[in-house]
Tab-separated table of N, CA and C in Angstrom:
chain	number	residue	atom	x	y	z
G	1	UNK	N	3.847	-10.385	13.535
G	1	UNK	CA	4.230	-10.424	15.144
G	1	UNK	C	5.502	-10.380	14.753
G	2	UNK	N	6.011	-9.554	15.280
G	2	UNK	CA	7.588	-9.475	14.960
G	2	UNK	C	8.901	-10.649	15.815
G	3	UNK	N	9.522	-10.893	15.295
G	3	UNK	CA	10.569	-11.664	15.311
G	3	UNK	C	12.113	-11.436	17.099
G	4	UNK	N	11.395	-10.132	16.768
G	4	UNK	CA	12.259	-9.755	18.648
G	4	UNK	C	13.458	-9.266	17.939
G	5	UNK	N	14.147	-9.745	15.997
G	5	UNK	CA	15.365	-9.061	15.958
G	5	UNK	C	15.326	-8.704	14.562
G	6	UNK	N	16.632	-7.920	15.080
G	6	UNK	CA	16.710	-6.423	14.004
G	6	UNK	C	16.535	-7.015	12.733
G	7	UNK	N	15.977	-6.002	11.341
G	7	UNK	CA	15.974	-6.883	10.218
G	7	UNK	C	17.698	-6.652	9.506
G	8	UNK	N	18.114	-6.051	10.270
G	8	UNK	CA	19.779	-6.386	9.658
G	8	UNK	C	20.749	-8.371	10.593
G	9	UNK	N	20.261	-8.773	10.612
G	9	UNK	CA	20.256	-10.152	11.475
G	9	UNK	C	19.496	-10.863	10.322
G	10	UNK	N	18.771	-10.753	9.790
G	10	UNK	CA	18.786	-11.531	8.753
G	10	UNK	C	19.112	-11.982	6.927
G	11	UNK	N	20.298	-11.583	7.359
G	11	UNK	CA	21.038	-11.246	5.866
G	11	UNK	C	22.345	-10.906	5.557
G	12	UNK	N	22.969	-11.130	4.801
G	12	UNK	CA	24.423	-9.790	5.065
G	12	UNK	C	24.487	-8.421	4.381
G	13	UNK	N	23.528	-7.897	4.079
G	13	UNK	CA	22.621	-6.039	4.022
G	13	UNK	C	23.720	-6.451	2.360
G	14	UNK	N	23.092	-5.498	2.123
G	14	UNK	CA	23.771	-4.615	0.811
G	14	UNK	C	25.548	-4.911	0.425
G	15	UNK	N	26.035	-4.631	1.124
G	15	UNK	CA	27.138	-4.808	1.594
G	15	UNK	C	28.129	-6.308	1.153
G	16	UNK	N	26.981	-7.159	0.691
G	16	UNK	CA	27.621	-8.245	0.247
G	16	UNK	C	27.904	-8.334	-1.226
G	17	UNK	N	27.322	-7.722	-1.868
G	17	UNK	CA	26.831	-7.996	-3.047
G	17	UNK	C	27.509	-6.939	-3.875
G	18	UNK	N	27.612	-7.113	-5.795
G	18	UNK	CA	28.444	-6.200	-6.180
G	18	UNK	C	27.664	-5.097	-6.348
G	19	UNK	N	28.826	-4.487	-7.145
G	19	UNK	CA	28.334	-3.113	-7.701
G	19	UNK	C	27.856	-3.714	-8.201
G	20	UNK	N	26.958	-3.035	-8.716
G	20	UNK	CA	25.715	-2.632	-10.668
G	20	UNK	C	25.566	-1.461	-11.132
G	21	UNK	N	25.449	-1.918	-12.870
G	21	UNK	CA	25.118	-1.062	-13.796
G	21	UNK	C	23.917	-0.260	-14.005
G	22	UNK	N	22.488	-0.628	-12.447
G	22	UNK	CA	21.783	-0.076	-12.455
G	22	UNK	C	21.468	1.141	-11.858
G	23	UNK	N	20.911	2.069	-12.293
G	23	UNK	CA	21.202	3.134	-11.958
G	23	UNK	C	19.300	4.119	-11.402
G	24	UNK	N	19.407	3.742	-10.430
G	24	UNK	CA	17.901	4.530	-9.552
G	24	UNK	C	18.179	5.763	-9.907
G	25	UNK	N	16.231	5.796	-9.824
G	25	UNK	CA	15.624	7.149	-10.266
G	25	UNK	C	14.941	7.447	-8.718
G	26	UNK	N	14.685	8.484	-8.740
G	26	UNK	CA	13.494	8.462	-7.608
G	26	UNK	C	12.532	9.877	-7.956
G	27	UNK	N	11.716	10.115	-7.636
G	27	UNK	CA	11.234	11.392	-8.176
G	27	UNK	C	10.118	11.770	-6.731
G	28	UNK	N	10.311	14.008	-6.337
G	28	UNK	CA	10.310	13.936	-5.563
G	28	UNK	C	8.859	15.049	-5.835
G	29	UNK	N	7.582	15.126	-5.285
G	29	UNK	CA	6.686	15.276	-5.923
G	29	UNK	C	6.414	16.967	-4.488
G	30	UNK	N	5.811	18.109	-5.132
G	30	UNK	CA	5.493	18.612	-3.541
G	30	UNK	C	4.314	18.329	-2.857
G	31	UNK	N	4.058	17.907	-1.220
G	31	UNK	CA	3.074	17.353	-0.293
G	31	UNK	C	1.753	17.611	-1.100
G	32	UNK	N	1.542	18.740	-1.887
G	32	UNK	CA	-0.312	19.293	-2.097
G	32	UNK	C	-0.405	18.313	-2.993
G	33	UNK	N	0.502	18.668	-3.789
G	33	UNK	CA	-0.115	17.852	-5.311
G	33	UNK	C	0.229	16.034	-5.036
G	34	UNK	N	1.658	15.507	-4.750
G	34	UNK	CA	0.911	14.097	-4.283
G	34	UNK	C	-0.106	13.893	-3.530
G	35	UNK	N	-0.583	14.871	-2.849
G	35	UNK	CA	-1.584	14.229	-2.073
G	35	UNK	C	-2.837	13.987	-2.690
G	36	UNK	N	-2.776	15.279	-3.278
G	36	UNK	CA	-3.648	15.174	-4.707
G	36	UNK	C	-3.706	13.997	-6.079
G	37	UNK	N	-2.664	14.173	-5.885
G	37	UNK	CA	-2.785	12.583	-7.221
G	37	UNK	C	-2.787	11.293	-6.694
G	38	UNK	N	-2.726	11.082	-5.312
G	38	UNK	CA	-2.974	10.149	-3.753
G	38	UNK	C	-4.596	9.569	-4.282
G	39	UNK	N	-5.531	10.647	-3.990
G	39	UNK	CA	-7.045	10.790	-3.526
G	39	UNK	C	-7.299	10.717	-5.012
G	40	UNK	N	-7.335	10.730	-6.339
G	40	UNK	CA	-7.671	10.754	-7.767
G	40	UNK	C	-7.062	9.235	-7.927
G	41	UNK	N	-5.906	8.940	-7.736
G	41	UNK	CA	-5.504	7.303	-8.158
G	41	UNK	C	-6.023	6.143	-7.589
G	42	UNK	N	-6.811	7.107	-5.953
G	42	UNK	CA	-7.681	5.251	-5.634
G	42	UNK	C	-8.886	6.088	-5.367
G	43	UNK	N	-9.867	6.938	-5.966
G	43	UNK	CA	-10.824	7.131	-6.417
G	43	UNK	C	-11.038	6.538	-7.464
G	44	UNK	N	-10.322	6.313	-8.585
G	44	UNK	CA	-10.300	6.094	-10.554
G	44	UNK	C	-9.742	4.462	-9.701
G	45	UNK	N	-9.463	4.125	-9.081
G	45	UNK	CA	-9.162	2.698	-8.272
G	45	UNK	C	-10.705	2.258	-8.166
G	46	UNK	N	-10.703	3.090	-7.352
G	46	UNK	CA	-12.260	2.450	-7.102
G	46	UNK	C	-13.632	2.240	-8.152
G	47	UNK	N	-13.626	3.394	-8.313
G	47	UNK	CA	-14.260	4.003	-10.034
G	47	UNK	C	-14.027	2.211	-11.545
G	48	UNK	N	-13.108	2.331	-11.107
G	48	UNK	CA	-12.613	1.237	-12.416
G	48	UNK	C	-12.828	-0.650	-11.541
G	49	UNK	N	-13.572	-1.104	-9.916
G	49	UNK	CA	-13.574	-1.828	-9.406
G	49	UNK	C	-13.000	-2.306	-8.762
G	50	UNK	N	-12.133	-2.044	-7.593
G	50	UNK	CA	-11.600	-2.515	-6.864
G	50	UNK	C	-12.544	-3.153	-5.927
G	51	UNK	N	-13.471	-2.337	-5.312
G	51	UNK	CA	-14.132	-2.974	-4.653
G	51	UNK	C	-14.547	-4.468	-5.166
G	52	UNK	N	-14.996	-4.499	-6.142
G	52	UNK	CA	-15.376	-5.915	-7.086
G	52	UNK	C	-14.649	-7.020	-6.540
G	53	UNK	N	-12.967	-6.517	-6.900
G	53	UNK	CA	-11.761	-7.356	-7.225
G	53	UNK	C	-12.136	-7.519	-5.751
G	54	UNK	N	-11.945	-6.770	-4.619
G	54	UNK	CA	-11.730	-7.112	-3.033
G	54	UNK	C	-12.831	-8.271	-2.882
G	55	UNK	N	-14.542	-7.994	-3.202
G	55	UNK	CA	-15.109	-8.353	-3.049
G	55	UNK	C	-15.207	-10.602	-3.604
G	56	UNK	N	-14.426	-10.775	-4.624
G	56	UNK	CA	-14.221	-11.631	-5.296
G	56	UNK	C	-13.049	-11.735	-4.300
G	57	UNK	N	-11.748	-11.311	-4.412
G	57	UNK	CA	-11.298	-12.668	-3.735
G	57	UNK	C	-11.458	-12.971	-2.884
G	58	UNK	N	-11.990	-12.481	-1.646
G	58	UNK	CA	-12.597	-12.340	-0.577
G	58	UNK	C	-13.399	-13.752	-0.175
G	59	UNK	N	-14.418	-13.850	-1.679
G	59	UNK	CA	-14.934	-15.248	-2.001
G	59	UNK	C	-14.215	-16.119	-2.189
G	60	UNK	N	-13.306	-16.082	-2.795
G	60	UNK	CA	-12.450	-17.558	-3.527
G	60	UNK	C	-12.069	-18.225	-1.545
G	61	UNK	N	-11.398	-19.478	-2.167
G	61	UNK	CA	-11.122	-20.226	-1.676
G	61	UNK	C	-10.000	-21.091	-2.249
G	62	UNK	N	-8.345	-21.195	-1.422
G	62	UNK	CA	-8.135	-20.703	-0.090
G	62	UNK	C	-9.006	-19.486	0.089
G	63	UNK	N	-8.507	-18.737	0.613
G	63	UNK	CA	-8.726	-17.309	1.430
G	63	UNK	C	-7.539	-16.782	0.868
G	64	UNK	N	-7.916	-15.146	0.734
G	64	UNK	CA	-6.556	-14.224	1.093
G	64	UNK	C	-5.267	-14.745	2.246
G	65	UNK	N	-3.997	-15.004	1.714
G	65	UNK	CA	-3.002	-14.940	3.355
G	65	UNK	C	-3.078	-13.505	3.790
G	66	UNK	N	-2.603	-13.808	4.838
G	66	UNK	CA	-3.298	-12.484	6.117
G	66	UNK	C	-1.630	-11.341	5.226
G	67	UNK	N	-1.259	-11.807	4.284
G	67	UNK	CA	-0.328	-10.875	3.890
G	67	UNK	C	-0.495	-10.517	2.974
G	68	UNK	N	-1.578	-10.925	2.391
G	68	UNK	CA	-2.757	-10.062	1.244
G	68	UNK	C	-3.993	-9.332	1.818
G	69	UNK	N	-4.554	-10.012	3.059
G	69	UNK	CA	-5.163	-9.093	4.060
G	69	UNK	C	-4.813	-7.926	4.808
G	70	UNK	N	-3.179	-7.247	4.060
G	70	UNK	CA	-2.952	-6.262	5.362
G	70	UNK	C	-2.370	-5.302	3.756
G	71	UNK	N	-2.097	-5.767	2.479
G	71	UNK	CA	-2.375	-5.008	1.889
G	71	UNK	C	-3.234	-3.587	1.481
G	72	UNK	N	-2.177	-2.752	0.709
G	72	UNK	CA	-3.233	-1.489	1.682
G	72	UNK	C	-3.849	-1.389	0.379
G	73	UNK	N	-5.474	-0.185	0.696
G	73	UNK	CA	-6.424	-0.775	-0.415
G	73	UNK	C	-6.826	-2.012	-0.071
G	74	UNK	N	-6.413	-3.318	-0.013
G	74	UNK	CA	-7.020	-4.716	0.751
G	74	UNK	C	-7.941	-4.510	2.094
G	75	UNK	N	-6.826	-4.326	3.075
G	75	UNK	CA	-7.389	-4.193	4.332
G	75	UNK	C	-8.463	-3.664	4.319
G	76	UNK	N	-8.316	-2.129	4.077
G	76	UNK	CA	-9.074	-1.223	3.934
G	76	UNK	C	-10.823	-1.313	4.298
G	77	UNK	N	-11.097	-2.427	2.693
G	77	UNK	CA	-12.256	-2.547	1.850
G	77	UNK	C	-12.716	-3.984	2.207
G	78	UNK	N	-11.706	-4.647	2.996
G	78	UNK	CA	-12.571	-6.221	3.659
G	78	UNK	C	-12.965	-5.899	4.859
G	79	UNK	N	-12.540	-4.638	5.449
G	79	UNK	CA	-12.710	-4.120	6.756
G	79	UNK	C	-14.301	-3.487	6.463
G	80	UNK	N	-14.111	-3.152	5.422
G	80	UNK	CA	-15.997	-1.839	4.810
G	80	UNK	C	-16.793	-3.806	4.724
G	81	UNK	N	-16.199	-5.065	4.024
G	81	UNK	CA	-16.969	-5.410	4.124
G	81	UNK	C	-17.877	-6.417	4.782
G	82	UNK	N	-16.625	-6.315	6.094
G	82	UNK	CA	-17.142	-7.295	6.826
G	82	UNK	C	-17.792	-6.274	8.035
G	83	UNK	N	-18.316	-5.020	7.526
G	83	UNK	CA	-18.622	-4.280	9.016
G	83	UNK	C	-18.543	-3.117	9.564
G	84	UNK	N	-16.890	-3.183	9.652
G	84	UNK	CA	-15.725	-2.905	10.199
G	84	UNK	C	-16.131	-1.271	10.151
G	85	UNK	N	-16.342	-1.083	8.737
G	85	UNK	CA	-16.414	0.257	9.032
G	85	UNK	C	-17.003	0.916	6.992
G	86	UNK	N	-17.945	2.378	7.198
G	86	UNK	CA	-18.984	2.631	6.303
G	86	UNK	C	-17.395	2.802	4.712
G	87	UNK	N	-17.936	2.349	3.557
G	87	UNK	CA	-17.563	2.556	2.713
G	87	UNK	C	-16.301	3.926	2.469
G	88	UNK	N	-17.005	5.007	2.640
G	88	UNK	CA	-16.644	6.158	2.626
G	88	UNK	C	-15.746	6.083	3.906
G	89	UNK	N	-15.654	5.592	5.067
G	89	UNK	CA	-14.471	5.839	5.513
G	89	UNK	C	-13.317	5.048	5.404
G	90	UNK	N	-13.746	3.505	4.473
G	90	UNK	CA	-12.929	2.357	4.486
G	90	UNK	C	-11.714	3.841	2.868
G	91	UNK	N	-12.500	4.409	2.043
G	91	UNK	CA	-11.906	4.835	0.996
G	91	UNK	C	-11.467	6.421	1.337
G	92	UNK	N	-11.196	6.457	3.013
G	92	UNK	CA	-10.620	8.007	2.817
G	92	UNK	C	-9.655	7.212	4.159
G	93	UNK	N	-9.486	6.387	4.760
G	93	UNK	CA	-8.697	5.636	5.049
G	93	UNK	C	-7.466	4.718	4.303
G	94	UNK	N	-7.825	4.498	3.637
G	94	UNK	CA	-7.622	3.845	2.104
G	94	UNK	C	-6.613	5.507	1.642
G	95	UNK	N	-6.971	6.502	1.006
G	95	UNK	CA	-6.405	7.845	0.945
G	95	UNK	C	-5.232	8.220	1.890
G	96	UNK	N	-5.774	7.699	3.384
G	96	UNK	CA	-4.500	8.376	3.897
G	96	UNK	C	-3.122	7.234	4.483
G	97	UNK	N	-3.558	6.439	4.749
G	97	UNK	CA	-2.377	5.193	4.711
G	97	UNK	C	-1.729	5.621	3.259
G	98	UNK	N	-1.816	5.953	2.325
G	98	UNK	CA	-1.041	5.257	1.498
G	98	UNK	C	-0.380	7.052	1.158
G	99	UNK	N	-1.247	8.107	2.147
G	99	UNK	CA	0.235	8.885	1.304
G	99	UNK	C	1.506	9.072	2.486
G	100	UNK	N	0.905	8.479	3.791
G	100	UNK	CA	1.867	8.305	4.945
G	100	UNK	C	2.615	6.772	4.396
G	101	UNK	N	2.581	6.346	3.205
G	101	UNK	CA	3.395	4.985	2.444
G	101	UNK	C	4.107	5.782	1.836
G	102	UNK	N	3.831	6.690	1.387
G	102	UNK	CA	4.457	8.001	-0.121
G	102	UNK	C	5.506	8.655	0.485
G	103	UNK	N	4.685	9.052	1.903
G	103	UNK	CA	5.683	10.637	2.835
G	103	UNK	C	7.028	9.032	3.479
G	104	UNK	N	6.420	8.474	3.535
G	104	UNK	CA	7.714	7.150	4.290
G	104	UNK	C	8.327	6.973	3.513
G	105	UNK	N	9.223	6.996	2.106
G	105	UNK	CA	9.286	6.730	0.250
G	105	UNK	C	9.986	8.175	0.848
G	106	UNK	N	10.326	9.213	1.186
G	106	UNK	CA	10.844	10.224	0.676
G	106	UNK	C	11.915	10.893	1.648
G	107	UNK	N	11.980	10.385	1.964
G	107	UNK	CA	13.211	10.011	2.858
G	107	UNK	C	14.685	9.730	2.705
G	108	UNK	N	14.517	9.403	1.142
G	108	UNK	CA	15.841	9.086	1.095
G	108	UNK	C	16.987	10.290	0.211
């Protein structure tokens, strides 16, 4: 639920902090390469037990926080485990949402 306030109203902003010697580096991948890499990464995560991880976290008490339940991959697999969608649909949605997230990062 949004606060109704602009994000900038919650703090002084980056201008309030001193300069830093830290250098930030970003990488840009061609969209088709990024798409393939994301799909491969999601399938590797599934092969390495992501579904079992989510099942285990779902069964733990206390339950996952609302924030954790919204995390990329967790949200979709929790929906699958709750019978909202098939596993194939959940995996496809993880890939789609990860691509959307990565695409948003490329705006720098």
